[in-house]
């Protein structure tokens, strides 16, 4: 789902970018029609992966597909992207920006956490804590993304640096300023750690490390 979203996001009708992961974007390399179809095929492939013929109970397959579909659709990633496109050149308050990124980026990252939780026994308290962790993780990822867009070169990012600024898009840096955005990323990381602390998981060290790496990454 994430890979398909990047293919479509880079197309001329959306962000119109020519560089992704240090290489020409799919529509640049193979044409717009092939890029559209590649994204469509990857979206369907995600649900093929979740519904194998053997080894995964049907009820769990349905649960996983439900979580993924809702995070990727109108209430999640696709809806957030629509808000993003409609917000070009428009001033947004921090709450509006947060709502957009909770959908565009956060929903899919939160779903990846909850889909893992759905695969095993988990108490309601742990589920809620992991949902809060995923929410904080998703927002932190986007805040850092906005920071790197103005502080890291294209060679490090693997995509065109300064693209959001050039396109006059609202970001955490444009709304909060660079230093406040950096502080907010650390606050969200702390919130993620606090959620793990109340989850009751026997070992949440890998998830804690993931939160740290999201905030510390340079690309």
PDB file of C-alpha atoms in Angstrom:
ATOM      1  CA  UNK A   1       0.000   0.000   0.000  1.00  0.00           C
ATOM      2  CA  UNK A   2       2.779   2.399   0.908  1.00  0.00           C
ATOM      3  CA  UNK A   3       4.731   1.654  -2.272  1.00  0.00           C
ATOM      4  CA  UNK A   4       1.657   2.139  -4.451  1.00  0.00           C
ATOM      5  CA  UNK A   5       0.904   5.441  -2.728  1.00  0.00           C
ATOM      6  CA  UNK A   6       4.394   6.716  -3.534  1.00  0.00           C
ATOM      7  CA  UNK A   7       4.064   5.759  -7.206  1.00  0.00           C
ATOM      8  CA  UNK A   8       0.778   7.652  -7.498  1.00  0.00           C
ATOM      9  CA  UNK A   9       1.934  10.539  -5.272  1.00  0.00           C
ATOM     10  CA  UNK A  10       4.849  11.257  -7.610  1.00  0.00           C
ATOM     11  CA  UNK A  11       2.661  11.517 -10.723  1.00  0.00           C
ATOM     12  CA  UNK A  12       2.134  14.877 -12.504  1.00  0.00           C
ATOM     13  CA  UNK A  13      -1.496  15.095 -11.350  1.00  0.00           C
ATOM     14  CA  UNK A  14      -0.356  15.043  -7.720  1.00  0.00           C
ATOM     15  CA  UNK A  15       3.127  16.027  -6.513  1.00  0.00           C
ATOM     16  CA  UNK A  16       4.795  15.788  -9.929  1.00  0.00           C
ATOM     17  CA  UNK A  17       8.172  14.565  -8.704  1.00  0.00           C
ATOM     18  CA  UNK A  18      10.963  13.034 -10.771  1.00  0.00           C
ATOM     19  CA  UNK A  19      13.083  11.421  -8.027  1.00  0.00           C
ATOM     20  CA  UNK A  20      12.264   8.692  -5.519  1.00  0.00           C
ATOM     21  CA  UNK A  21      14.760   6.646  -3.497  1.00  0.00           C
ATOM     22  CA  UNK A  22      17.535   8.116  -5.614  1.00  0.00           C
ATOM     23  CA  UNK A  23      16.066   6.885  -8.900  1.00  0.00           C
ATOM     24  CA  UNK A  24      13.692   8.258 -11.546  1.00  0.00           C
ATOM     25  CA  UNK A  25      10.075   7.975 -10.432  1.00  0.00           C
ATOM     26  CA  UNK A  26       7.933   5.286 -12.038  1.00  0.00           C
ATOM     27  CA  UNK A  27       6.027   7.583 -14.387  1.00  0.00           C
ATOM     28  CA  UNK A  28       9.291   9.164 -15.559  1.00  0.00           C
ATOM     29  CA  UNK A  29      10.858   5.764 -16.229  1.00  0.00           C
ATOM     30  CA  UNK A  30       7.869   3.868 -17.608  1.00  0.00           C
ATOM     31  CA  UNK A  31       5.165   6.412 -18.452  1.00  0.00           C
ATOM     32  CA  UNK A  32       2.056   7.649 -16.644  1.00  0.00           C
ATOM     33  CA  UNK A  33      -0.234   4.811 -17.714  1.00  0.00           C
ATOM     34  CA  UNK A  34       2.163   2.146 -16.448  1.00  0.00           C
ATOM     35  CA  UNK A  35       2.650   4.057 -13.193  1.00  0.00           C
ATOM     36  CA  UNK A  36      -1.108   4.205 -12.646  1.00  0.00           C
ATOM     37  CA  UNK A  37      -1.497   0.500 -13.333  1.00  0.00           C
ATOM     38  CA  UNK A  38       1.514  -0.426 -11.185  1.00  0.00           C
ATOM     39  CA  UNK A  39      -0.018   1.406  -8.231  1.00  0.00           C
ATOM     40  CA  UNK A  40      -3.402  -0.227  -8.819  1.00  0.00           C
ATOM     41  CA  UNK A  41      -1.806  -3.666  -8.991  1.00  0.00           C
ATOM     42  CA  UNK A  42       0.193  -3.132  -5.785  1.00  0.00           C
ATOM     43  CA  UNK A  43      -2.929  -2.042  -3.925  1.00  0.00           C
ATOM     44  CA  UNK A  44      -4.669  -5.267  -4.926  1.00  0.00           C
ATOM     45  CA  UNK A  45      -1.531  -7.284  -4.137  1.00  0.00           C
ATOM     46  CA  UNK A  46      -1.621  -6.081  -0.534  1.00  0.00           C
ATOM     47  CA  UNK A  47      -4.960  -7.825  -0.030  1.00  0.00           C
ATOM     48  CA  UNK A  48      -3.771 -10.915  -1.889  1.00  0.00           C
ATOM     49  CA  UNK A  49      -0.922 -11.169   0.641  1.00  0.00           C
ATOM     50  CA  UNK A  50      -3.409 -10.936   3.529  1.00  0.00           C
ATOM     51  CA  UNK A  51      -5.687 -13.671   2.161  1.00  0.00           C
ATOM     52  CA  UNK A  52      -3.595 -16.809   1.519  1.00  0.00           C
ATOM     53  CA  UNK A  53      -5.438 -20.033   0.777  1.00  0.00           C
ATOM     54  CA  UNK A  54      -3.917 -21.794   3.778  1.00  0.00           C
ATOM     55  CA  UNK A  55      -2.410 -20.990   7.159  1.00  0.00           C
ATOM     56  CA  UNK A  56      -4.409 -17.929   8.239  1.00  0.00           C
ATOM     57  CA  UNK A  57      -7.939 -18.279   9.688  1.00  0.00           C
ATOM     58  CA  UNK A  58     -10.638 -16.592   7.627  1.00  0.00           C
ATOM     59  CA  UNK A  59     -11.735 -14.401  10.563  1.00  0.00           C
ATOM     60  CA  UNK A  60      -8.195 -13.063  10.970  1.00  0.00           C
ATOM     61  CA  UNK A  61      -7.897 -12.446   7.231  1.00  0.00           C
ATOM     62  CA  UNK A  62     -11.092 -10.382   7.354  1.00  0.00           C
ATOM     63  CA  UNK A  63      -9.873  -8.445  10.397  1.00  0.00           C
ATOM     64  CA  UNK A  64      -6.542  -7.612   8.765  1.00  0.00           C
ATOM     65  CA  UNK A  65      -8.176  -6.579   5.496  1.00  0.00           C
ATOM     66  CA  UNK A  66     -10.599  -4.359   7.415  1.00  0.00           C
ATOM     67  CA  UNK A  67      -7.817  -2.591   9.303  1.00  0.00           C
ATOM     68  CA  UNK A  68      -5.769  -2.038   6.156  1.00  0.00           C
ATOM     69  CA  UNK A  69      -8.674  -0.909   3.968  1.00  0.00           C
ATOM     70  CA  UNK A  70      -9.869   1.654   6.474  1.00  0.00           C
ATOM     71  CA  UNK A  71      -6.379   3.070   6.968  1.00  0.00           C
ATOM     72  CA  UNK A  72      -5.751   3.345   3.228  1.00  0.00           C
ATOM     73  CA  UNK A  73      -9.145   4.674   2.113  1.00  0.00           C
ATOM     74  CA  UNK A  74     -11.204   7.846   2.370  1.00  0.00           C
ATOM     75  CA  UNK A  75     -10.929   8.070   6.155  1.00  0.00           C
ATOM     76  CA  UNK A  76      -7.192   7.392   6.043  1.00  0.00           C
ATOM     77  CA  UNK A  77      -4.389   7.818   3.546  1.00  0.00           C
ATOM     78  CA  UNK A  78      -6.424   8.671   0.430  1.00  0.00           C
ATOM     79  CA  UNK A  79      -8.555  11.153   2.346  1.00  0.00           C
ATOM     80  CA  UNK A  80      -5.469  12.762   3.844  1.00  0.00           C
ATOM     81  CA  UNK A  81      -3.901  13.077   0.416  1.00  0.00           C
ATOM     82  CA  UNK A  82      -7.051  14.786  -0.860  1.00  0.00           C
ATOM     83  CA  UNK A  83      -6.839  17.322   1.987  1.00  0.00           C
ATOM     84  CA  UNK A  84      -3.141  17.807   1.194  1.00  0.00           C
ATOM     85  CA  UNK A  85      -3.857  18.624  -2.448  1.00  0.00           C
ATOM     86  CA  UNK A  86      -6.693  20.967  -1.502  1.00  0.00           C
ATOM     87  CA  UNK A  87      -4.446  22.790   0.986  1.00  0.00           C
ATOM     88  CA  UNK A  88      -1.803  24.008  -1.464  1.00  0.00           C
ATOM     89  CA  UNK A  89      -1.340  27.721  -0.869  1.00  0.00           C
ATOM     90  CA  UNK A  90      -3.853  27.663   1.992  1.00  0.00           C
ATOM     91  CA  UNK A  91      -2.926  28.531   5.593  1.00  0.00           C
ATOM     92  CA  UNK A  92      -3.692  25.701   8.023  1.00  0.00           C
ATOM     93  CA  UNK A  93      -3.866  25.771  11.799  1.00  0.00           C
ATOM     94  CA  UNK A  94      -1.832  23.177  13.663  1.00  0.00           C
ATOM     95  CA  UNK A  95      -4.958  21.134  14.460  1.00  0.00           C
ATOM     96  CA  UNK A  96      -5.934  21.032  10.771  1.00  0.00           C
ATOM     97  CA  UNK A  97      -2.414  20.030   9.798  1.00  0.00           C
ATOM     98  CA  UNK A  98      -2.441  17.286  12.445  1.00  0.00           C
ATOM     99  CA  UNK A  99      -5.770  15.945  11.181  1.00  0.00           C
ATOM    100  CA  UNK A 100      -4.461  15.841   7.621  1.00  0.00           C
ATOM    101  CA  UNK A 101      -1.322  13.944   8.564  1.00  0.00           C
ATOM    102  CA  UNK A 102      -3.152  11.574  10.917  1.00  0.00           C
ATOM    103  CA  UNK A 103      -4.968  10.443   7.786  1.00  0.00           C
ATOM    104  CA  UNK A 104      -2.289  10.788   5.137  1.00  0.00           C
ATOM    105  CA  UNK A 105       0.623   9.220   7.053  1.00  0.00           C
ATOM    106  CA  UNK A 106      -0.462   8.258  10.539  1.00  0.00           C
ATOM    107  CA  UNK A 107      -3.375   5.968   9.693  1.00  0.00           C
ATOM    108  CA  UNK A 108      -1.253   3.541   7.703  1.00  0.00           C
ATOM    109  CA  UNK A 109       1.515   3.418  10.290  1.00  0.00           C
ATOM    110  CA  UNK A 110      -1.017   2.937  13.073  1.00  0.00           C
ATOM    111  CA  UNK A 111      -2.647   0.127  11.095  1.00  0.00           C
ATOM    112  CA  UNK A 112       0.688  -1.638  10.717  1.00  0.00           C
ATOM    113  CA  UNK A 113       0.969  -1.703  14.518  1.00  0.00           C
ATOM    114  CA  UNK A 114      -2.619  -2.829  15.085  1.00  0.00           C
ATOM    115  CA  UNK A 115      -2.462  -5.506  12.398  1.00  0.00           C
ATOM    116  CA  UNK A 116       0.427  -7.027  14.301  1.00  0.00           C
ATOM    117  CA  UNK A 117      -1.572  -6.836  17.522  1.00  0.00           C
ATOM    118  CA  UNK A 118      -4.558  -8.482  15.821  1.00  0.00           C
ATOM    119  CA  UNK A 119      -2.444 -11.540  15.052  1.00  0.00           C
ATOM    120  CA  UNK A 120      -2.172 -12.531  18.718  1.00  0.00           C
ATOM    121  CA  UNK A 121      -4.043 -12.310  22.010  1.00  0.00           C
ATOM    122  CA  UNK A 122      -4.197  -8.736  23.229  1.00  0.00           C
ATOM    123  CA  UNK A 123      -6.191  -7.066  25.994  1.00  0.00           C
ATOM    124  CA  UNK A 124      -8.373  -3.992  25.338  1.00  0.00           C
ATOM    125  CA  UNK A 125      -5.934  -1.903  27.385  1.00  0.00           C
ATOM    126  CA  UNK A 126      -2.970  -3.094  25.331  1.00  0.00           C
ATOM    127  CA  UNK A 127      -4.888  -2.507  22.087  1.00  0.00           C
ATOM    128  CA  UNK A 128      -5.667   1.079  23.080  1.00  0.00           C
ATOM    129  CA  UNK A 129      -2.067   1.683  24.148  1.00  0.00           C
ATOM    130  CA  UNK A 130      -0.751   0.321  20.859  1.00  0.00           C
ATOM    131  CA  UNK A 131      -3.236   2.483  18.954  1.00  0.00           C
ATOM    132  CA  UNK A 132      -1.889   5.530  20.820  1.00  0.00           C
ATOM    133  CA  UNK A 133       1.665   4.408  20.083  1.00  0.00           C
ATOM    134  CA  UNK A 134       0.885   4.045  16.379  1.00  0.00           C
ATOM    135  CA  UNK A 135      -0.801   7.441  16.295  1.00  0.00           C
ATOM    136  CA  UNK A 136       2.216   9.160  17.877  1.00  0.00           C
ATOM    137  CA  UNK A 137       4.609   7.231  15.643  1.00  0.00           C
ATOM    138  CA  UNK A 138       2.732   8.217  12.490  1.00  0.00           C
ATOM    139  CA  UNK A 139       2.681  11.911  13.375  1.00  0.00           C
ATOM    140  CA  UNK A 140       6.339  11.847  14.409  1.00  0.00           C
ATOM    141  CA  UNK A 141       7.266  10.328  11.063  1.00  0.00           C
ATOM    142  CA  UNK A 142       5.502  13.151   9.215  1.00  0.00           C
ATOM    143  CA  UNK A 143       6.986  15.900  11.393  1.00  0.00           C
ATOM    144  CA  UNK A 144      10.483  14.549  10.716  1.00  0.00           C
ATOM    145  CA  UNK A 145       9.623  14.240   7.012  1.00  0.00           C
ATOM    146  CA  UNK A 146       8.710  17.939   6.951  1.00  0.00           C
ATOM    147  CA  UNK A 147      11.931  18.822   8.784  1.00  0.00           C
ATOM    148  CA  UNK A 148      14.107  16.808   6.403  1.00  0.00           C
ATOM    149  CA  UNK A 149      12.408  18.414   3.408  1.00  0.00           C
ATOM    150  CA  UNK A 150      14.060  21.713   4.365  1.00  0.00           C
ATOM    151  CA  UNK A 151      17.271  20.500   6.032  1.00  0.00           C
ATOM    152  CA  UNK A 152      18.527  17.498   4.020  1.00  0.00           C
ATOM    153  CA  UNK A 153      19.875  17.443   0.445  1.00  0.00           C
ATOM    154  CA  UNK A 154      18.197  15.421  -2.305  1.00  0.00           C
ATOM    155  CA  UNK A 155      21.148  13.006  -2.327  1.00  0.00           C
ATOM    156  CA  UNK A 156      20.431  12.052   1.290  1.00  0.00           C
ATOM    157  CA  UNK A 157      16.645  12.045   0.996  1.00  0.00           C
ATOM    158  CA  UNK A 158      16.529  10.051  -2.215  1.00  0.00           C
ATOM    159  CA  UNK A 159      13.818  12.436  -3.401  1.00  0.00           C
ATOM    160  CA  UNK A 160      13.630  16.100  -4.358  1.00  0.00           C
ATOM    161  CA  UNK A 161      14.433  18.269  -1.341  1.00  0.00           C
ATOM    162  CA  UNK A 162      12.405  21.434  -0.742  1.00  0.00           C
ATOM    163  CA  UNK A 163       9.493  20.119  -2.760  1.00  0.00           C
ATOM    164  CA  UNK A 164       6.826  21.055  -0.219  1.00  0.00           C
ATOM    165  CA  UNK A 165       8.173  24.594   0.119  1.00  0.00           C
ATOM    166  CA  UNK A 166       8.334  25.009  -3.653  1.00  0.00           C
ATOM    167  CA  UNK A 167       4.760  23.769  -3.985  1.00  0.00           C
ATOM    168  CA  UNK A 168       3.573  26.120  -1.205  1.00  0.00           C
ATOM    169  CA  UNK A 169       2.238  23.247   0.891  1.00  0.00           C
ATOM    170  CA  UNK A 170       1.531  23.635   4.607  1.00  0.00           C
ATOM    171  CA  UNK A 171       3.984  21.607   6.702  1.00  0.00           C
ATOM    172  CA  UNK A 172       4.947  21.363  10.351  1.00  0.00           C
ATOM    173  CA  UNK A 173       7.927  23.588   9.590  1.00  0.00           C
ATOM    174  CA  UNK A 174       5.846  26.259   7.866  1.00  0.00           C
ATOM    175  CA  UNK A 175       3.227  26.191  10.644  1.00  0.00           C
ATOM    176  CA  UNK A 176       5.433  25.758  13.734  1.00  0.00           C
ATOM    177  CA  UNK A 177       8.873  26.842  12.578  1.00  0.00           C
ATOM    178  CA  UNK A 178      11.918  24.576  12.411  1.00  0.00           C
ATOM    179  CA  UNK A 179      12.891  24.499  16.092  1.00  0.00           C
ATOM    180  CA  UNK A 180       9.347  23.984  17.357  1.00  0.00           C
ATOM    181  CA  UNK A 181       8.862  21.229  14.783  1.00  0.00           C
ATOM    182  CA  UNK A 182      11.989  19.483  16.073  1.00  0.00           C
ATOM    183  CA  UNK A 183      10.744  19.794  19.642  1.00  0.00           C
ATOM    184  CA  UNK A 184       7.336  18.450  18.630  1.00  0.00           C
ATOM    185  CA  UNK A 185       8.947  15.377  17.057  1.00  0.00           C
ATOM    186  CA  UNK A 186      10.648  14.644  20.382  1.00  0.00           C
ATOM    187  CA  UNK A 187       7.357  15.169  22.230  1.00  0.00           C
ATOM    188  CA  UNK A 188       5.645  12.648  19.958  1.00  0.00           C
ATOM    189  CA  UNK A 189       8.471  10.175  20.494  1.00  0.00           C
ATOM    190  CA  UNK A 190       7.985  10.553  24.250  1.00  0.00           C
ATOM    191  CA  UNK A 191       4.253   9.971  23.811  1.00  0.00           C
ATOM    192  CA  UNK A 192       5.000   6.778  21.885  1.00  0.00           C
ATOM    193  CA  UNK A 193       7.270   5.541  24.677  1.00  0.00           C
ATOM    194  CA  UNK A 194       4.633   6.407  27.296  1.00  0.00           C
ATOM    195  CA  UNK A 195       2.012   4.432  25.385  1.00  0.00           C
ATOM    196  CA  UNK A 196       4.299   1.399  25.283  1.00  0.00           C
ATOM    197  CA  UNK A 197       4.916   1.726  29.015  1.00  0.00           C
ATOM    198  CA  UNK A 198       1.208   1.327  29.736  1.00  0.00           C
ATOM    199  CA  UNK A 199       0.645  -1.402  27.126  1.00  0.00           C
ATOM    200  CA  UNK A 200       1.544  -4.241  29.469  1.00  0.00           C
ATOM    201  CA  UNK A 201       3.585  -5.959  26.760  1.00  0.00           C
ATOM    202  CA  UNK A 202       6.243  -8.297  28.094  1.00  0.00           C
ATOM    203  CA  UNK A 203       8.810  -6.851  25.679  1.00  0.00           C
ATOM    204  CA  UNK A 204       8.226  -3.634  23.731  1.00  0.00           C
ATOM    205  CA  UNK A 205      11.914  -2.841  23.159  1.00  0.00           C
ATOM    206  CA  UNK A 206      11.711  -3.282  19.380  1.00  0.00           C
ATOM    207  CA  UNK A 207       8.769  -0.884  19.142  1.00  0.00           C
ATOM    208  CA  UNK A 208      10.565   1.613  21.375  1.00  0.00           C
ATOM    209  CA  UNK A 209      13.639   1.418  19.149  1.00  0.00           C
ATOM    210  CA  UNK A 210      11.452   1.974  16.095  1.00  0.00           C
ATOM    211  CA  UNK A 211      10.060   5.184  17.606  1.00  0.00           C
ATOM    212  CA  UNK A 212      13.586   6.421  18.309  1.00  0.00           C
ATOM    213  CA  UNK A 213      14.753   5.631  14.794  1.00  0.00           C
ATOM    214  CA  UNK A 214      11.789   7.446  13.241  1.00  0.00           C
ATOM    215  CA  UNK A 215      12.807  10.629  15.045  1.00  0.00           C
ATOM    216  CA  UNK A 216      16.549  10.201  14.510  1.00  0.00           C
ATOM    217  CA  UNK A 217      16.457   9.267  10.803  1.00  0.00           C
ATOM    218  CA  UNK A 218      18.130  11.424   8.176  1.00  0.00           C
ATOM    219  CA  UNK A 219      16.247  10.255   5.076  1.00  0.00           C
TER     220      UNK A 219
END
